[in-house]
């Protein structure tokens, strides 16, 4: 039996109105079906919290919408609930679909004006844009979610996916990502894709220097690179730890300079008052 897939994205649809018996039966039947890939029926707060997602007040056609979208996202869990305590727990007050992302513990909302014109294509694009994994491959769609993430430090592994070492390197990169979950976003950049050349050149790297790691602080555009001949958990961990330590030392030095400046300024004021 294969291992259960790791769920990193959860979407729960909460209804402020009760579903008709026919629709409720349809949802219950689909969620109980053998091997069915359908939304899970959630009946209380505990079930919803374990599911880690929230959304709300949709008209009954949203059930069909969810059914049509679920089948296209095997690594995303979907749920539906009409329980009033679940809505209260997530402070649901208006039409909202909320997506909960475990990689950076972020909640992303679709507002009522977006939901009114929602269809399967728009909902799919919303999920795709924000679908971040333990290691997320960079492309024009995921770039939006990456730069909207609450985690400001990004680590990029730039490597050709066609290389013989790719699979093993990716596995080690994923293992390292678990050590920094919630602190650093781990990103894969396929150097074999021509359009990704702009990302590589941004870090002043050339293809002969690849594979390479690049770490980037989005808040102040500070970055560093490390060309490597072999991707290992140790190399990745040391590189990340070194960057984080440097950031901490920089913050401490800034605080010390600020404290010295405040002290000097206070002395100056005292002298002037004498």
CSV table of C-alpha atoms in Angstrom, one decimal:
chain,number,residue,atom,x,y,z
A,1,UNK,CA,0.0,0.0,0.0
A,2,UNK,CA,1.4,3.4,-1.0
A,3,UNK,CA,2.1,6.1,1.6
A,4,UNK,CA,-0.6,8.7,2.2
A,5,UNK,CA,0.1,11.9,0.3
A,6,UNK,CA,1.3,14.9,2.3
A,7,UNK,CA,-1.4,17.5,2.4
A,8,UNK,CA,-0.1,21.1,2.4
A,9,UNK,CA,-3.2,22.9,1.3
A,10,UNK,CA,-6.8,22.7,2.6
A,11,UNK,CA,-10.0,24.3,1.4
A,12,UNK,CA,-13.2,24.2,3.4
A,13,UNK,CA,-16.6,25.6,2.2
A,14,UNK,CA,-18.9,26.7,5.0
A,15,UNK,CA,-22.6,27.3,4.3
A,16,UNK,CA,-24.5,29.8,6.5
A,17,UNK,CA,-27.7,28.4,5.1
A,18,UNK,CA,-28.8,24.8,5.5
A,19,UNK,CA,-28.5,22.5,2.5
A,20,UNK,CA,-31.6,20.9,1.1
A,21,UNK,CA,-31.9,17.2,2.0
A,22,UNK,CA,-31.2,16.3,-1.6
A,23,UNK,CA,-27.9,18.3,-1.8
A,24,UNK,CA,-26.8,17.2,1.7
A,25,UNK,CA,-27.4,13.6,0.7
A,26,UNK,CA,-25.4,14.1,-2.4
A,27,UNK,CA,-22.4,15.5,-0.5
A,28,UNK,CA,-22.6,12.8,2.2
A,29,UNK,CA,-22.8,10.0,-0.5
A,30,UNK,CA,-19.9,11.4,-2.4
A,31,UNK,CA,-17.7,11.8,0.7
A,32,UNK,CA,-18.5,8.2,1.8
A,33,UNK,CA,-18.0,6.6,-1.6
A,34,UNK,CA,-15.2,4.0,-2.1
A,35,UNK,CA,-12.0,5.8,-3.2
A,36,UNK,CA,-14.0,8.9,-4.1
A,37,UNK,CA,-12.1,12.1,-4.6
A,38,UNK,CA,-14.7,14.4,-3.2
A,39,UNK,CA,-15.1,17.1,-0.4
A,40,UNK,CA,-15.1,15.8,3.1
A,41,UNK,CA,-18.3,16.3,5.1
A,42,UNK,CA,-17.4,18.1,8.4
A,43,UNK,CA,-20.0,18.3,11.2
A,44,UNK,CA,-18.3,20.1,14.1
A,45,UNK,CA,-15.4,22.5,15.1
A,46,UNK,CA,-13.0,19.7,16.0
A,47,UNK,CA,-13.5,18.1,12.6
A,48,UNK,CA,-12.9,21.4,10.9
A,49,UNK,CA,-9.9,22.3,13.0
A,50,UNK,CA,-8.3,19.0,12.2
A,51,UNK,CA,-9.1,19.6,8.6
A,52,UNK,CA,-7.4,23.0,8.8
A,53,UNK,CA,-9.5,25.1,6.5
A,54,UNK,CA,-12.4,27.5,6.2
A,55,UNK,CA,-14.8,29.1,3.7
A,56,UNK,CA,-18.4,30.2,3.8
A,57,UNK,CA,-22.0,31.2,2.7
A,58,UNK,CA,-22.2,29.9,-0.8
A,59,UNK,CA,-25.3,29.2,-2.7
A,60,UNK,CA,-26.1,25.5,-3.3
A,61,UNK,CA,-24.5,25.6,-6.8
A,62,UNK,CA,-21.2,25.9,-5.0
A,63,UNK,CA,-21.5,22.2,-4.1
A,64,UNK,CA,-21.4,21.3,-7.8
A,65,UNK,CA,-18.5,23.7,-8.3
A,66,UNK,CA,-16.5,22.1,-5.5
A,67,UNK,CA,-17.2,18.7,-7.0
A,68,UNK,CA,-15.9,19.7,-10.4
A,69,UNK,CA,-12.7,21.3,-9.0
A,70,UNK,CA,-11.7,18.6,-6.4
A,71,UNK,CA,-10.9,16.0,-9.0
A,72,UNK,CA,-8.2,18.2,-10.5
A,73,UNK,CA,-6.2,18.7,-7.3
A,74,UNK,CA,-5.0,15.4,-5.8
A,75,UNK,CA,-2.8,17.1,-3.2
A,76,UNK,CA,-5.4,19.5,-1.9
A,77,UNK,CA,-8.0,18.5,0.7
A,78,UNK,CA,-11.5,20.0,0.4
A,79,UNK,CA,-14.3,20.1,2.9
A,80,UNK,CA,-17.9,21.4,3.3
A,81,UNK,CA,-19.8,22.2,6.5
A,82,UNK,CA,-23.1,23.9,7.6
A,83,UNK,CA,-22.4,23.7,11.3
A,84,UNK,CA,-23.0,27.1,13.0
A,85,UNK,CA,-20.3,26.5,15.6
A,86,UNK,CA,-17.7,26.0,12.8
A,87,UNK,CA,-18.7,29.3,11.2
A,88,UNK,CA,-18.4,31.0,14.5
A,89,UNK,CA,-15.0,29.4,15.2
A,90,UNK,CA,-13.6,30.9,12.0
A,91,UNK,CA,-15.5,34.3,12.5
A,92,UNK,CA,-17.4,33.9,9.3
A,93,UNK,CA,-19.6,36.9,8.6
A,94,UNK,CA,-19.9,37.1,4.9
A,95,UNK,CA,-19.4,35.2,1.6
A,96,UNK,CA,-15.8,34.0,1.9
A,97,UNK,CA,-13.8,31.1,0.6
A,98,UNK,CA,-10.7,30.7,2.8
A,99,UNK,CA,-7.7,28.5,1.8
A,100,UNK,CA,-5.3,27.4,4.6
A,101,UNK,CA,-1.7,26.8,3.6
A,102,UNK,CA,0.5,24.8,6.0
A,103,UNK,CA,3.9,25.7,4.4
A,104,UNK,CA,3.7,29.3,5.8
A,105,UNK,CA,0.6,29.0,8.0
A,106,UNK,CA,-1.3,31.5,6.0
A,107,UNK,CA,-5.0,32.0,5.3
A,108,UNK,CA,-6.0,33.4,1.9
A,109,UNK,CA,-9.5,34.6,1.3
A,110,UNK,CA,-11.8,35.1,-1.7
A,111,UNK,CA,-14.2,37.9,-0.9
A,112,UNK,CA,-17.9,38.0,-1.7
A,113,UNK,CA,-17.6,40.0,-4.9
A,114,UNK,CA,-15.2,37.4,-6.2
A,115,UNK,CA,-17.4,34.5,-5.2
A,116,UNK,CA,-20.5,36.0,-7.0
A,117,UNK,CA,-18.7,35.4,-10.4
A,118,UNK,CA,-16.9,32.3,-9.3
A,119,UNK,CA,-16.6,29.3,-11.6
A,120,UNK,CA,-14.4,26.2,-11.8
A,121,UNK,CA,-11.7,28.0,-13.8
A,122,UNK,CA,-11.4,30.9,-11.4
A,123,UNK,CA,-11.4,28.7,-8.3
A,124,UNK,CA,-8.7,26.5,-10.0
A,125,UNK,CA,-6.5,29.5,-10.7
A,126,UNK,CA,-6.9,30.7,-7.1
A,127,UNK,CA,-5.7,27.3,-5.8
A,128,UNK,CA,-2.8,27.1,-8.4
A,129,UNK,CA,-1.5,30.6,-7.6
A,130,UNK,CA,-1.3,29.8,-3.9
A,131,UNK,CA,-0.4,26.1,-4.0
A,132,UNK,CA,3.0,26.1,-2.2
A,133,UNK,CA,4.6,22.8,-1.3
A,134,UNK,CA,7.4,21.8,1.0
A,135,UNK,CA,9.5,22.5,-2.1
A,136,UNK,CA,7.7,24.6,-4.7
A,137,UNK,CA,8.8,24.7,-8.3
A,138,UNK,CA,9.1,28.2,-9.6
A,139,UNK,CA,6.9,29.2,-12.6
A,140,UNK,CA,4.8,32.2,-13.5
A,141,UNK,CA,1.8,30.8,-11.7
A,142,UNK,CA,3.5,29.9,-8.4
A,143,UNK,CA,5.6,33.1,-8.4
A,144,UNK,CA,2.5,35.0,-7.2
A,145,UNK,CA,2.0,32.8,-4.2
A,146,UNK,CA,5.7,32.8,-3.4
A,147,UNK,CA,6.0,36.6,-3.2
A,148,UNK,CA,2.7,36.9,-1.3
A,149,UNK,CA,4.0,34.5,1.3
A,150,UNK,CA,4.4,35.6,4.9
A,151,UNK,CA,7.8,34.0,5.0
A,152,UNK,CA,10.3,36.6,3.7
A,153,UNK,CA,13.4,34.3,3.2
A,154,UNK,CA,13.4,32.1,0.1
A,155,UNK,CA,15.9,29.5,-0.8
A,156,UNK,CA,16.3,28.5,-4.4
A,157,UNK,CA,17.9,25.4,-5.8
A,158,UNK,CA,18.8,26.0,-9.4
A,159,UNK,CA,19.3,22.7,-11.2
A,160,UNK,CA,18.4,21.1,-14.5
A,161,UNK,CA,15.6,18.6,-13.9
A,162,UNK,CA,16.9,16.5,-16.8
A,163,UNK,CA,20.2,15.8,-15.0
A,164,UNK,CA,20.8,12.3,-13.7
A,165,UNK,CA,21.3,13.6,-10.2
A,166,UNK,CA,18.0,15.5,-10.0
A,167,UNK,CA,15.8,12.9,-8.3
A,168,UNK,CA,18.3,12.2,-5.5
A,169,UNK,CA,19.1,15.9,-5.1
A,170,UNK,CA,15.4,16.8,-4.9
A,171,UNK,CA,14.9,14.2,-2.2
A,172,UNK,CA,17.7,15.6,-0.1
A,173,UNK,CA,16.5,19.2,-0.7
A,174,UNK,CA,13.1,18.2,0.6
A,175,UNK,CA,14.6,16.6,3.7
A,176,UNK,CA,16.4,19.9,4.4
A,177,UNK,CA,13.2,21.8,3.8
A,178,UNK,CA,11.6,20.1,6.8
A,179,UNK,CA,14.2,21.6,9.1
A,180,UNK,CA,13.3,25.1,8.1
A,181,UNK,CA,9.5,24.8,7.6
A,182,UNK,CA,7.9,28.1,8.7
A,183,UNK,CA,11.2,29.9,8.5
A,184,UNK,CA,12.4,29.6,4.9
A,185,UNK,CA,10.5,28.9,1.7
A,186,UNK,CA,12.2,26.2,-0.4
A,187,UNK,CA,12.0,26.7,-4.2
A,188,UNK,CA,13.1,24.7,-7.2
A,189,UNK,CA,14.2,26.5,-10.3
A,190,UNK,CA,14.6,24.3,-13.4
A,191,UNK,CA,17.7,25.7,-15.2
A,192,UNK,CA,16.6,23.7,-18.2
A,193,UNK,CA,13.7,26.1,-18.8
A,194,UNK,CA,14.8,29.0,-20.9
A,195,UNK,CA,12.6,31.5,-19.2
A,196,UNK,CA,14.2,30.7,-15.9
A,197,UNK,CA,17.4,32.2,-17.2
A,198,UNK,CA,16.3,35.6,-15.8
A,199,UNK,CA,16.1,34.2,-12.3
A,200,UNK,CA,19.6,32.7,-12.6
A,201,UNK,CA,21.1,35.9,-14.0
A,202,UNK,CA,19.5,37.9,-11.2
A,203,UNK,CA,21.8,36.1,-8.8
A,204,UNK,CA,24.8,36.8,-11.0
A,205,UNK,CA,25.2,33.1,-11.8
A,206,UNK,CA,26.0,31.4,-15.1
A,207,UNK,CA,25.0,27.9,-16.2
A,208,UNK,CA,28.5,26.4,-15.8
A,209,UNK,CA,28.2,27.3,-12.1
A,210,UNK,CA,25.1,25.2,-11.6
A,211,UNK,CA,23.7,23.5,-9.7
A,212,UNK,CA,23.7,26.2,-7.1
A,213,UNK,CA,21.8,27.5,-4.1
A,214,UNK,CA,20.6,31.1,-3.7
A,215,UNK,CA,19.0,32.5,-0.6
A,216,UNK,CA,17.1,35.7,-0.7
A,217,UNK,CA,15.6,38.1,1.8
A,218,UNK,CA,12.6,39.8,0.2
A,219,UNK,CA,12.3,42.6,2.7
A,220,UNK,CA,15.7,44.2,2.0
A,221,UNK,CA,16.8,42.3,-1.2
A,222,UNK,CA,19.8,40.8,0.6
A,223,UNK,CA,21.0,37.6,-1.0
A,224,UNK,CA,23.8,35.1,-1.2
A,225,UNK,CA,24.7,32.2,-3.5
A,226,UNK,CA,26.5,28.9,-3.2
A,227,UNK,CA,27.5,26.9,-6.3
A,228,UNK,CA,27.6,23.2,-5.3
A,229,UNK,CA,28.7,20.0,-7.0
A,230,UNK,CA,26.4,17.9,-4.8
A,231,UNK,CA,23.2,18.7,-3.0
A,232,UNK,CA,23.2,17.3,0.5
A,233,UNK,CA,21.1,18.0,3.6
A,234,UNK,CA,24.3,19.2,5.4
A,235,UNK,CA,25.2,21.7,2.7
A,236,UNK,CA,21.7,23.1,2.6
A,237,UNK,CA,21.4,23.3,6.3
A,238,UNK,CA,24.8,25.0,6.8
A,239,UNK,CA,24.1,27.5,4.1
A,240,UNK,CA,20.7,28.4,5.6
A,241,UNK,CA,22.0,28.6,9.1
A,242,UNK,CA,24.9,30.8,8.0
A,243,UNK,CA,22.5,33.2,6.3
A,244,UNK,CA,20.1,33.3,9.3
A,245,UNK,CA,23.0,33.9,11.7
A,246,UNK,CA,24.2,36.7,9.5
A,247,UNK,CA,20.8,38.3,9.6
A,248,UNK,CA,20.6,38.0,13.3
A,249,UNK,CA,24.1,39.5,13.8
A,250,UNK,CA,23.1,42.4,11.5
A,251,UNK,CA,20.0,43.1,13.5
A,252,UNK,CA,21.9,43.0,16.8
A,253,UNK,CA,24.6,45.4,15.4
A,254,UNK,CA,21.8,47.7,14.2
A,255,UNK,CA,20.3,47.7,17.7
A,256,UNK,CA,23.7,48.3,19.3
A,257,UNK,CA,24.4,51.3,17.0
A,258,UNK,CA,20.9,52.6,17.8
A,259,UNK,CA,21.5,52.3,21.5
A,260,UNK,CA,24.9,54.0,21.2
A,261,UNK,CA,23.3,56.8,19.2
A,262,UNK,CA,20.5,57.3,21.7
A,263,UNK,CA,23.1,57.3,24.5
A,264,UNK,CA,25.2,59.9,22.7
A,265,UNK,CA,22.2,62.0,21.9
A,266,UNK,CA,21.0,62.0,25.6
A,267,UNK,CA,24.5,63.1,26.7
A,268,UNK,CA,24.4,65.9,24.1
A,269,UNK,CA,21.1,67.1,25.4
A,270,UNK,CA,22.3,67.0,29.0
A,271,UNK,CA,25.4,69.1,28.1
A,272,UNK,CA,23.2,71.6,26.3
A,273,UNK,CA,21.0,72.0,29.4
A,274,UNK,CA,23.8,72.8,31.7
